[in-house]
XYZ file of C-alpha atoms in Angstrom:
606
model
C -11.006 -25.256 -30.477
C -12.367 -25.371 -26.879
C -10.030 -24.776 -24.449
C -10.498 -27.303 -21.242
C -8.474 -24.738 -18.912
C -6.131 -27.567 -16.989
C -5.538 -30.112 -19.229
C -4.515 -27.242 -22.283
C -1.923 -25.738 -19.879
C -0.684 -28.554 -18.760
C 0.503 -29.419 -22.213
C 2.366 -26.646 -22.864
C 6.124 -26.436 -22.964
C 7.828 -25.193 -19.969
C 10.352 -21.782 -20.106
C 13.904 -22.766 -20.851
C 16.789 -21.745 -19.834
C 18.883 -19.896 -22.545
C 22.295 -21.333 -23.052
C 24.729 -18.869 -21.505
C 27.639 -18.828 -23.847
C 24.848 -17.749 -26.555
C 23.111 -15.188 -24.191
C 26.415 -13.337 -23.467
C 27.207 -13.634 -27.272
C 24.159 -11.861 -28.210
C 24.664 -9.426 -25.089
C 27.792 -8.039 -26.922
C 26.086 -8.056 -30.404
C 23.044 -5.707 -28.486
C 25.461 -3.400 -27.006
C 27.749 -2.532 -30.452
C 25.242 0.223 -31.773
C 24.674 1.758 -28.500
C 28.032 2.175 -26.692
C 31.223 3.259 -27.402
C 33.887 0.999 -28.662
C 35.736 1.816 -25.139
C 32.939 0.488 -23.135
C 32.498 -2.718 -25.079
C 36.279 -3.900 -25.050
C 35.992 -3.174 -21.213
C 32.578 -5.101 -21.114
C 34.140 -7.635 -23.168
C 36.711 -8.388 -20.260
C 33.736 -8.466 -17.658
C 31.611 -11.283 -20.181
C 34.946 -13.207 -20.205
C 35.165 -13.228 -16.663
C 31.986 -14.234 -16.266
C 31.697 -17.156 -18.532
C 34.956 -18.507 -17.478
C 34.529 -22.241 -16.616
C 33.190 -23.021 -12.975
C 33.092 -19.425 -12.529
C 30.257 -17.295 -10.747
C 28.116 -17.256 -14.541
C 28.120 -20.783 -14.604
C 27.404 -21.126 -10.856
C 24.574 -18.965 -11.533
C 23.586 -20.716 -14.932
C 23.152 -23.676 -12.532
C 20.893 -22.205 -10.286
C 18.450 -21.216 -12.723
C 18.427 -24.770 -14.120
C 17.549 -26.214 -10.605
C 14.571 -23.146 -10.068
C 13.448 -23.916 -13.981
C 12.693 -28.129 -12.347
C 11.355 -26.859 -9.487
C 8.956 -24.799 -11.279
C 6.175 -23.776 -13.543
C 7.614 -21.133 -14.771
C 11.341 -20.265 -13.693
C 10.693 -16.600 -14.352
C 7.016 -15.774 -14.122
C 7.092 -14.946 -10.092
C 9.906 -13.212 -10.248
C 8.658 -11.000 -13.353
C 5.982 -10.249 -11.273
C 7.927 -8.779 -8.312
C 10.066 -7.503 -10.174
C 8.716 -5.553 -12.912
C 5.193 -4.860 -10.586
C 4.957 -5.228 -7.072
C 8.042 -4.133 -5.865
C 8.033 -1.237 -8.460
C 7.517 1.906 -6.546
C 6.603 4.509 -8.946
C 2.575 5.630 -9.236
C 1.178 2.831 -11.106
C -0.468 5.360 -13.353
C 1.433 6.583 -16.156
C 4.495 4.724 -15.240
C 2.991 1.553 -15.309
C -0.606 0.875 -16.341
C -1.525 1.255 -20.099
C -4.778 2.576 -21.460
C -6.892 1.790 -24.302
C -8.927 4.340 -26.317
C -11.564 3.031 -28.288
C -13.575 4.454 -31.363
C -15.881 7.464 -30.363
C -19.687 6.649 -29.896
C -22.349 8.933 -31.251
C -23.749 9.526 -28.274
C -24.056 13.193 -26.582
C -26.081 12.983 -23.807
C -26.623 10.973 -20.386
C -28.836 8.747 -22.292
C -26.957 7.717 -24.707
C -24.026 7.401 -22.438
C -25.856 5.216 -19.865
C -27.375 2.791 -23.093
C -24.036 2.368 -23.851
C -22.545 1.469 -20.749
C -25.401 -1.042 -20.181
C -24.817 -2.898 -23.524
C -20.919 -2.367 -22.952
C -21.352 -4.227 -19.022
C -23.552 -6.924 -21.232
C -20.873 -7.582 -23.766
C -18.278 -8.372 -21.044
C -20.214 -10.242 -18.947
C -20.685 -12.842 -21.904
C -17.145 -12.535 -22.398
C -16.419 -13.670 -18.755
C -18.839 -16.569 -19.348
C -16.695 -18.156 -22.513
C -13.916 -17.775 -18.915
C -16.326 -18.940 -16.672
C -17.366 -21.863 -18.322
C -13.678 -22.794 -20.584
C -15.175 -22.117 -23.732
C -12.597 -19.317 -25.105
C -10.574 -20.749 -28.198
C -7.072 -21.185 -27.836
C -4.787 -18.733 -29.164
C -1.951 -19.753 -31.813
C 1.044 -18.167 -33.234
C 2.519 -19.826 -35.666
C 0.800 -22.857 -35.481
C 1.762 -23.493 -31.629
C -0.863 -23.008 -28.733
C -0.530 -20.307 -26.582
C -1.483 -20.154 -22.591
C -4.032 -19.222 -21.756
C -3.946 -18.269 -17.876
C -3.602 -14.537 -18.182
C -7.349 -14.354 -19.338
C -8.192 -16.383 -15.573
C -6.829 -12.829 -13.826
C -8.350 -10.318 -15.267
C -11.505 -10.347 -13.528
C -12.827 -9.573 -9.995
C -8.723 -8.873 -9.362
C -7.019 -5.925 -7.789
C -3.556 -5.188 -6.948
C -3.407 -4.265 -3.114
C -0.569 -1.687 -1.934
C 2.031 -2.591 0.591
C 4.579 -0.793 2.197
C 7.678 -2.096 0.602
C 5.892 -4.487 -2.308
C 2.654 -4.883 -3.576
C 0.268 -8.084 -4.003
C -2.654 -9.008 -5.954
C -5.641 -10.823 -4.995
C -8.436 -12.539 -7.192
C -11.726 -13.046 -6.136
C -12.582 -14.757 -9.266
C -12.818 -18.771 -8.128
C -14.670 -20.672 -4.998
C -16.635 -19.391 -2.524
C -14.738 -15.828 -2.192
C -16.662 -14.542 -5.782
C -18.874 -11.703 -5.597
C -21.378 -11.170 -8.329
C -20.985 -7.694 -8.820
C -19.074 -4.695 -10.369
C -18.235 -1.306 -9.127
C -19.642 1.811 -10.874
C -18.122 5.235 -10.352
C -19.903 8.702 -10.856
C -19.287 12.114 -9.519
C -16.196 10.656 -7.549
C -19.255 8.209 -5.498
C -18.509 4.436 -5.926
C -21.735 2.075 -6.316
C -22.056 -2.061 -5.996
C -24.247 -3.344 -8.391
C -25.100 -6.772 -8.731
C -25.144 -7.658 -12.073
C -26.410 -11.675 -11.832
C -29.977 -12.569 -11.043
C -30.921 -15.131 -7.884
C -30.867 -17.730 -10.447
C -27.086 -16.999 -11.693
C -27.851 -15.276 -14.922
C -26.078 -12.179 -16.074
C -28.443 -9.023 -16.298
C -29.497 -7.871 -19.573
C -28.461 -4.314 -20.642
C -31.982 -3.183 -20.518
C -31.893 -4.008 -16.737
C -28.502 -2.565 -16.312
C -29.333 0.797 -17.842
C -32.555 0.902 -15.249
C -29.658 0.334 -12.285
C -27.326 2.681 -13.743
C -29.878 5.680 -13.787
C -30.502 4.563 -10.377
C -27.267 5.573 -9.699
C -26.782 8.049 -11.775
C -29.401 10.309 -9.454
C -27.921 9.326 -6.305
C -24.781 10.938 -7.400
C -25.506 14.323 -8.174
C -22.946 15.891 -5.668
C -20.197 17.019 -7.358
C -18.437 18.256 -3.798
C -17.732 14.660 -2.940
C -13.799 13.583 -1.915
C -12.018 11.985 -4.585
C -11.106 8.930 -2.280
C -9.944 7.092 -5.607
C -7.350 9.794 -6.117
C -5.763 8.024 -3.284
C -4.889 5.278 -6.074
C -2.486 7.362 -8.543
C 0.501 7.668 -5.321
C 3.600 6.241 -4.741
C 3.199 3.005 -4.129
C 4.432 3.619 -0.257
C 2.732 6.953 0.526
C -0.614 4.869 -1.152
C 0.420 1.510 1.148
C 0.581 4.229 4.422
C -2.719 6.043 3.419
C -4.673 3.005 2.315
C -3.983 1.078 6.189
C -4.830 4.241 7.935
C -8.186 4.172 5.552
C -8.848 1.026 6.142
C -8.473 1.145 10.136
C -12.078 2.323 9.848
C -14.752 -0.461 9.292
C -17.331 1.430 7.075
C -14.008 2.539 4.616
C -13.043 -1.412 4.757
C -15.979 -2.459 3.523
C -16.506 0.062 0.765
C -13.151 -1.062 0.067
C -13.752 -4.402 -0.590
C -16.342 -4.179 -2.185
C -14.260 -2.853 -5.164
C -11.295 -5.245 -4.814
C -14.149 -7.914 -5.101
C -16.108 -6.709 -7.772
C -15.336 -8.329 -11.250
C -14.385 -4.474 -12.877
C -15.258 -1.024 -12.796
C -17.566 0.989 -14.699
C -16.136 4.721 -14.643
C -18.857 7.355 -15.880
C -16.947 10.395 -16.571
C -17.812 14.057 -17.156
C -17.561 15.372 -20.588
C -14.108 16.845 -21.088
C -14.020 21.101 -22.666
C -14.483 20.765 -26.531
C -10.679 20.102 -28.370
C -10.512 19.958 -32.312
C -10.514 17.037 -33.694
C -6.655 16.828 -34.108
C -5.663 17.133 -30.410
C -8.838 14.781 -29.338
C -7.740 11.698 -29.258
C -4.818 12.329 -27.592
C -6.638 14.370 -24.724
C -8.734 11.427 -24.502
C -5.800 9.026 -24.253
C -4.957 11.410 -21.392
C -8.447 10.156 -19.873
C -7.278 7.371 -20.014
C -3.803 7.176 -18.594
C -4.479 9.092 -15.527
C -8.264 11.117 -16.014
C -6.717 14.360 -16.767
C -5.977 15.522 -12.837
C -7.907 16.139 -10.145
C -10.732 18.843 -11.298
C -11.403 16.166 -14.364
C -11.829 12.499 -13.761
C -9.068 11.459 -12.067
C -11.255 11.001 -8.460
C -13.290 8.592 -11.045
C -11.046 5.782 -10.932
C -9.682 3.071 -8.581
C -6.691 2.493 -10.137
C -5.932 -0.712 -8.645
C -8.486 -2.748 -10.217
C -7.051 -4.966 -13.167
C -9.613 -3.774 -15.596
C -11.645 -0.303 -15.528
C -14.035 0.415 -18.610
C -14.323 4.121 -19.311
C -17.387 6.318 -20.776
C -17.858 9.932 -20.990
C -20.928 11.953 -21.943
C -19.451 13.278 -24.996
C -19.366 9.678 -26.731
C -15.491 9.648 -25.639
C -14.527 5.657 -24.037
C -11.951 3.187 -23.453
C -10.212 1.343 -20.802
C -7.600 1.761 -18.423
C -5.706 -1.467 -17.015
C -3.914 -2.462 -14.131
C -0.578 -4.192 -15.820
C 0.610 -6.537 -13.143
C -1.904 -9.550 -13.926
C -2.023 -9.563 -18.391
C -0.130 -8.177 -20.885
C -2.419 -6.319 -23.897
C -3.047 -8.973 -26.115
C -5.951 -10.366 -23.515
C -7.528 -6.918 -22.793
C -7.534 -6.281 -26.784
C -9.412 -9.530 -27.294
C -11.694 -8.766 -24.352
C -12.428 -5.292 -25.895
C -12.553 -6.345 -29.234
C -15.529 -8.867 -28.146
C -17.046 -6.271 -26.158
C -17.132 -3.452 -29.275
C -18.618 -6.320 -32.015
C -21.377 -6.616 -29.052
C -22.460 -3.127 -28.554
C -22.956 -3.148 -32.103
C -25.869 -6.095 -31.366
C -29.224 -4.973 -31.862
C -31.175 -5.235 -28.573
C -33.280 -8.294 -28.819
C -34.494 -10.047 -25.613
C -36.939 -8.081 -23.687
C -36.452 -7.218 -19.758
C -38.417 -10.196 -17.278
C -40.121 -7.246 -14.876
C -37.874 -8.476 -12.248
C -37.521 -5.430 -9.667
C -33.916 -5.279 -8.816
C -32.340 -4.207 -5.950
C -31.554 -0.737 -5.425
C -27.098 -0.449 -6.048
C -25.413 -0.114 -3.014
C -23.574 3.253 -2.700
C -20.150 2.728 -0.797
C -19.669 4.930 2.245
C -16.008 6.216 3.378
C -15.853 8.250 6.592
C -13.635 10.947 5.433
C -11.144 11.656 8.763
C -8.921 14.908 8.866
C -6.003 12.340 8.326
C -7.332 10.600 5.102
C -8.590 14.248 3.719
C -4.509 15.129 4.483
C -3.871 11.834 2.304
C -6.280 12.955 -0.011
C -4.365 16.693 -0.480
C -0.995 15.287 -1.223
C -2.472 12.774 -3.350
C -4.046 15.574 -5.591
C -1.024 17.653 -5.290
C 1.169 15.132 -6.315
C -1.099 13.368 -9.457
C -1.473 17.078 -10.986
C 2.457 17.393 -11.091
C 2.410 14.057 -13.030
C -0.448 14.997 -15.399
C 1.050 18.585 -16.388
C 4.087 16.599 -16.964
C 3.181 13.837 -19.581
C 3.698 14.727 -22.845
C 1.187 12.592 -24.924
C 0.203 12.775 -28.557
C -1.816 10.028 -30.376
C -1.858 10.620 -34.304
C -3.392 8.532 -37.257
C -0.811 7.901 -40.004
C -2.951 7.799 -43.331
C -1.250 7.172 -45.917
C -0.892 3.398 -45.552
C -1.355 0.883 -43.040
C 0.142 -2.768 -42.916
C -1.094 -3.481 -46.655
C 2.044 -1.740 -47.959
C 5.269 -3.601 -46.290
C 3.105 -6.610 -46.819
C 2.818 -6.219 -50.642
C 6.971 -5.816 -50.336
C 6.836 -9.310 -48.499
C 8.107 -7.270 -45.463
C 7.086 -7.544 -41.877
C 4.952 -4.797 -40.910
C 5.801 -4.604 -37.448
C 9.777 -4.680 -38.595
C 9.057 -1.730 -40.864
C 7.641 0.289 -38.354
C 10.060 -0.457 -35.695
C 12.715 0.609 -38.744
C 10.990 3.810 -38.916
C 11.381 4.509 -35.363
C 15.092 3.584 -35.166
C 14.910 6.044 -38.611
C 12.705 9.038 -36.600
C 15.066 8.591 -33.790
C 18.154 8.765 -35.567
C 17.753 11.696 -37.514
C 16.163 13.758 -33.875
C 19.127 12.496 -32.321
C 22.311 11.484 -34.142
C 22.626 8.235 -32.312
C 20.077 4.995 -32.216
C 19.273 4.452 -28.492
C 18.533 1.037 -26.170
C 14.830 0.239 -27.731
C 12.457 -2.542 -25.982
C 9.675 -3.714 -27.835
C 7.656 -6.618 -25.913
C 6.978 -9.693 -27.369
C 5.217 -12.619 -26.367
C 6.691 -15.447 -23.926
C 3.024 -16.846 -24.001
C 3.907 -20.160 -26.311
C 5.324 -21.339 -22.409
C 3.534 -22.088 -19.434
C 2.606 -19.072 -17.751
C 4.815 -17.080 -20.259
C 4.512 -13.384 -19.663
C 7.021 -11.423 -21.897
C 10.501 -10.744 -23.310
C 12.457 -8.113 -25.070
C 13.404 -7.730 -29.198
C 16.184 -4.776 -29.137
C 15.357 -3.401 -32.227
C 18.605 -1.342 -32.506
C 20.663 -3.655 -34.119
C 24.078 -3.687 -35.643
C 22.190 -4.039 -39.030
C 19.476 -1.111 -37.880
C 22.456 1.249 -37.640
C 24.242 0.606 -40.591
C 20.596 1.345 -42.315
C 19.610 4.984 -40.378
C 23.796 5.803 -41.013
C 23.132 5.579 -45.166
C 19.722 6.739 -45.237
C 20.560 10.496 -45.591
C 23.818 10.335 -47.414
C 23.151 11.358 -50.626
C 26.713 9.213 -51.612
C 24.669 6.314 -51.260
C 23.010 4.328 -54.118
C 19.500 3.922 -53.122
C 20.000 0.260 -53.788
C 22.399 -0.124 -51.226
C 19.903 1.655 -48.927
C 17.099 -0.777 -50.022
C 19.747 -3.766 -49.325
C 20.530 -2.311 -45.996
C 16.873 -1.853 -44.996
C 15.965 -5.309 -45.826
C 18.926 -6.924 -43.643
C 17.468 -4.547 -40.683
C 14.325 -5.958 -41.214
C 15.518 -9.505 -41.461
C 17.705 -8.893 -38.268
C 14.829 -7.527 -36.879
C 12.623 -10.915 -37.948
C 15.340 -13.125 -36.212
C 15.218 -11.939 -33.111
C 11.540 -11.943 -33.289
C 11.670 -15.599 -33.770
C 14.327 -15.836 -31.464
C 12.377 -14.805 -28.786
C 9.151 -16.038 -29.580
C 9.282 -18.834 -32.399
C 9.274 -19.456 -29.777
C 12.284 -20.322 -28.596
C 12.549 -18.489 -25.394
C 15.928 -17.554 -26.239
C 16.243 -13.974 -25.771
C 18.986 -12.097 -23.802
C 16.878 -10.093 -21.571
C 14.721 -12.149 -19.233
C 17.931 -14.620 -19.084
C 19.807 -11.367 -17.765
C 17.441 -10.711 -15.221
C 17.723 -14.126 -14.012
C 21.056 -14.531 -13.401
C 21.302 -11.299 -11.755
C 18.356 -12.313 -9.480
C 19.959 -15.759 -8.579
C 23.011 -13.853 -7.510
C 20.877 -12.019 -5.770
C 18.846 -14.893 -4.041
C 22.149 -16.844 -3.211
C 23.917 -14.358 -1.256
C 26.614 -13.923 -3.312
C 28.223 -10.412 -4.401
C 27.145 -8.549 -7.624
C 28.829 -9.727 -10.430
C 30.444 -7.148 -12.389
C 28.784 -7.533 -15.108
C 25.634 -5.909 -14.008
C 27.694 -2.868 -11.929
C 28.773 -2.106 -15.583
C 27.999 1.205 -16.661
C 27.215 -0.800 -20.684
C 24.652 -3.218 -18.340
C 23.121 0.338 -17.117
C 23.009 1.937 -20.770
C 21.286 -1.500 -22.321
C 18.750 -1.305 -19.633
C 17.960 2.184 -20.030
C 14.727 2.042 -23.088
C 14.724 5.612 -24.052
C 12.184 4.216 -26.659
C 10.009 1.639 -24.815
C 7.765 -0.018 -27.624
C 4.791 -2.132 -28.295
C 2.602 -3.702 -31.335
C -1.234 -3.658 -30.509
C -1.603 -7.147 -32.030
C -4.531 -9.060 -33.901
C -7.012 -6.026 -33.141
C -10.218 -5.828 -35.127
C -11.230 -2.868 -33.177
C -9.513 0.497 -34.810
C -8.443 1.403 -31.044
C -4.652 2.739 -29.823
C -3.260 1.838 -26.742
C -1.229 4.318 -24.519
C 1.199 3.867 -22.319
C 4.087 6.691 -20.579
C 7.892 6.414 -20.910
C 10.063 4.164 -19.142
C 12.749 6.254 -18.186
C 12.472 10.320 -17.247
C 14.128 11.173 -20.777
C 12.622 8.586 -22.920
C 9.123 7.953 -25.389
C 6.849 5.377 -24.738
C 5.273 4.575 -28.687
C 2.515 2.054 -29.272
C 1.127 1.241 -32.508
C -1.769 -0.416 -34.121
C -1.500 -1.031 -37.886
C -4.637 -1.028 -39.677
C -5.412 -3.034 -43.026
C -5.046 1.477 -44.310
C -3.621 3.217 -41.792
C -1.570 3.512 -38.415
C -2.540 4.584 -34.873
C 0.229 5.765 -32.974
C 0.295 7.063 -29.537
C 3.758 9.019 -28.517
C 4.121 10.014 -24.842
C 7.028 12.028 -23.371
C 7.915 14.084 -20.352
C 7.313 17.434 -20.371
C 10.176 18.205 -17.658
C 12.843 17.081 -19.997
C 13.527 19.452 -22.572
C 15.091 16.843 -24.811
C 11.881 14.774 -25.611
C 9.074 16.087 -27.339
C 5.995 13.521 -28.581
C 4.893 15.727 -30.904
C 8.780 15.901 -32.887
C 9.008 12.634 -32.861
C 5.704 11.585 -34.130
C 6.488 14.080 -37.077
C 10.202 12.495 -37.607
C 8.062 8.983 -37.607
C 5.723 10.095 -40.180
C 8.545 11.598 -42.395
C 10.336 7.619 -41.815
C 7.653 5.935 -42.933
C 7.187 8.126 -45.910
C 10.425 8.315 -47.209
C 10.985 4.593 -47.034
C 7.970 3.911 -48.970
C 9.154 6.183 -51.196
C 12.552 4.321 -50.978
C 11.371 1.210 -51.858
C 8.804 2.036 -54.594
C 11.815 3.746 -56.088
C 14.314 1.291 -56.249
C 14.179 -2.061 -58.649
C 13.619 -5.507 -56.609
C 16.756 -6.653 -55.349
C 17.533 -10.635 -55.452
C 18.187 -10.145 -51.181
């Protein structure tokens, strides 16, 4: 089905409001595996408070029902500010997710160059299905989704501000610029990528432009003036209006907030065996491996930045504030089916326009900027902890043939893998999708249930019947499976987001913290020492990556194959407690011994 942008969004269901007896209900449930029975009987006093009738929760409650009529989306601004642009932290690894796609067979500039061409092709004909409203609609479970997040993506950057950030997109009217940025050697090119006439380049063209470039970058002793990206958010907002006060550096830097996305053509990375090379190029990915690698090769700030290295090594890195994964997966997973095209149409003998190269007038001030920036990024990239591993032995096929939900069974496996490393199940977020709503970003499934715990407690107790395990398992997975729905079937009705919300209209109004969130139970249930994702409905065999949420947590995202399992694990290295590499081998061990579990138990009637 065709999706006529306005009219499709403007049938979609608007974000309720969760009913707030039910939200602090399932608060309480949420907090029984992961505090102490002390803590919940005194948060049980604070929720009473709270809910008492025309007290400050229902005052509150109130509010958000007169923002959710005024509205599109009662949470959708605020979920911007406040999981984004006010958040302070480096956008890279604390924030912005990256992609790592199949190696090419490439091995030399050539090859590398072909493939960017065909690769800048593929997504320009993916921003025409945008362009022109001809992208289906996506559905889960029979219900349309919105659509808006893919209308941000391109020629959008996020712009750094002193004590928030914004985002601009060049992508409608008369502000659109027809071209992208391409980045070599640290030296940052406009090319135009649309003829007089309004047609997209072919790749033959494009690979003519790119060499073009690629020989007016030789220098490798330029500054890394995109290194200025990957700082705090404030020293970035200070540097970035003292490199703009100069108009040749405002210019160059518009040109990139402009341009639709960025082309990043890296240097090969030193030879790694093939066991630790994935996960050095997820590093690529996340932040470009420091400041002697790629890491001057970016402009972190653009939404989306498409990355290829000499050595057949590519994926993407992604600015989080404007789409959640699923619309970068479907972009990518378009854009790998159409480097796999065969080259048909021939290039017109149009001559084309020689790239621009973008100038910056390097002052003693900005090279200061540049220092600290450098100084600063290297701490962080000697300090994540990142392993991406291929489980093998079976992918989604297995829990299906059980009639279980893959994703549950994983996310069982992790509460397993954590439980065994730690001796206690943690706070766990896994995202899920809000998108069933108008302008529905995300929400939270806390996979640590009551039911998850009872499961990891009789796993290893040999006193146990394994049928009683099997029993248990299946409840966590059903537990797990209501939530799910509960969230995303698309109700709207999880805790989290509804949380948020009332704290924020307390906020808003003026009126003093509620309890409830000074609570040292609202502090644990916020803090995700596992912070999780599903790659969903991928074709392409690619793993996303993303860093922890908290200083002494793991950030896992999976992608289950039809066979096998990519998993990327990132920790911090400057907290001796977390280690990606344990826990990816305390996953593996999960997985396998609750096949083995299941295969060696009878079918129970549950």
């Amino acid at each position: 089905m065709v999706c006529a942008f306005l009219s499709h969004q403007e049938g979609l269901p608007r974000l309720p409001v969760p009913a707030l007896q039910q939200t602090l209900d399932r608060y309480l449930l949420a907090l029984q595996p992961i505090v102490s029975e002390e803590e919940l009987n005194h948060t049980k006093g604070l929720v009473d408070e709270f809910r008492k009738s025309g007290g400050i929760g229902e005052r509150l409650q109130q509010g958000l029902q007169r923002r959710a009529r005024k509205t599109e989306n009662w949470l959708s601004e605020w979920w911007l500010k406040n999981a984004y642009l006010e958040y302070r932290l480096p956008v890279v690894v604390h924030s912005s997710p990256g992609v790592v796609l199949p190696k090419q067979e490439f091995l030399d500039r050539q090859g590398q160059l072909r493939f960017a061409a065909k690769l800048i092709e593929g997504v320009l004909d993916f921003k025409t299905m945008i362009d022109k409203e001809t992208l289906p609609v996506e559905y889960l479970g029979g219900k349309p989704l919105c659509m808006n997040q893919y209308y941000q993506i391109f020629s959008s950057c996020r712009i750094p501000g002193p004590k928030h950030d914004s985002i601009v997109n060049y992508a409608k009217g008369k502000k659109w610029s027809p071209h992208i940025t391409v980045v070599h050697n640290f030296q940052f090119f406009e090319l135009a990528v649309y003829s007089s006439d309004g047609s997209p380049l072919i790749a033959d063209q494009i690979f003519i432009q790119l060499e073009k470039i690629w020989n007016t970058s030789l220098q490798t002793n330029k500054e890394p003036i995109g290194i200025l990206t990957t700082n705090h958010r404030n020293s970035w907002a200070k540097a970035y209006n003292n490199l703009i006060k100069d108009k040749t550096n405002k210019e160059s830097v518009r040109s990139i907030e402009k341009s639709i996305f960025i082309v990043c053509l890296d240097a090969p990375m030193p030879r790694a065996s093939e066991d630790i090379y994935k996960s050095r190029v997820a590093a690529q990915m996340l932040h470009g491996g420091g400041s002697r690698w790629n890491s001057g090769n970016r402009w972190f700030d653009k939404t989306l930045q498409f990355i290829i290295a000499e050595d057949g090594s590519c994926g993407l890195a992604y600015e989080h504030a404007p789409s959640e994964g699923p619309p970068i997966v479907t972009l990518l997973d378009h854009v790998v089916e159409y480097t796999k095209k065969p080259q048909h149409v021939r290039s017109p003998m149009i001559p084309l326009q020689m790239p621009k190269k973008l100038r910056f007038n390097i002052t003693p001030e900005i090279k200061n900027d540049i220092e600290k920036a450098k100084q600063n990024l290297n701490i962080m990239v000697q300090d994540l902890d990142i392993k991406v591993t291929v489980f093998h032995y079976f992918g989604k096929n297995f829990p299906k043939s059980e009639k279980l939900s893959p994703d549950a069974f994983i996310q069982m496996a992790l509460q397993l893998a954590y439980y065994r490393m730690y001796g206690q199940p943690c706070a766990t977020y896994e995202s899920a999708s809000l998108r069933m709503f108008h302008l529905g970003r995300t929400d939270t499934i806390r996979s640590a249930s009551v039911s998850s715990l009872k499961f990891v407690e009789a796993m290893d107790k040999p006193n146990k019947q394994n049928q009683e395990k099997v029993d248990l398992l299946r409840r966590a997975m059903q537990a797990h499976r209501q939530y799910t729905d509960m969230v995303s079937a698309l109700t709207g009705n999880a805790i989290d987001r509804h949380l948020l919300g009332l704290k924020l209209q307390a906020i808003e109004d003026l009126v003093s913290m509620p309890e409830l969130f000074m609570d040292t139970a609202y502090a644990v249930a916020m803090h995700f020492n596992l912070s999780t994702s599903q790659v969903r409905r991928s074709q392409t065999d690619c793993v996303m990556c993303f860093g922890p949420v908290v200083p002494d947590g793991y950030g896992v995202c999976y992608n289950p194959m039809e066979e096998h399992i990519n998993f990327a694990i990132s920790a911090f290295n400057s907290c001796a407690e977390t280690n990606a590499a344990h826990l990816a081998h305390y996953l593996e061990t999960a997985l396998l011994d609750m096949r083995l579990l299941l295969q060696s138990t009878p079918k129970s009637k549950l």
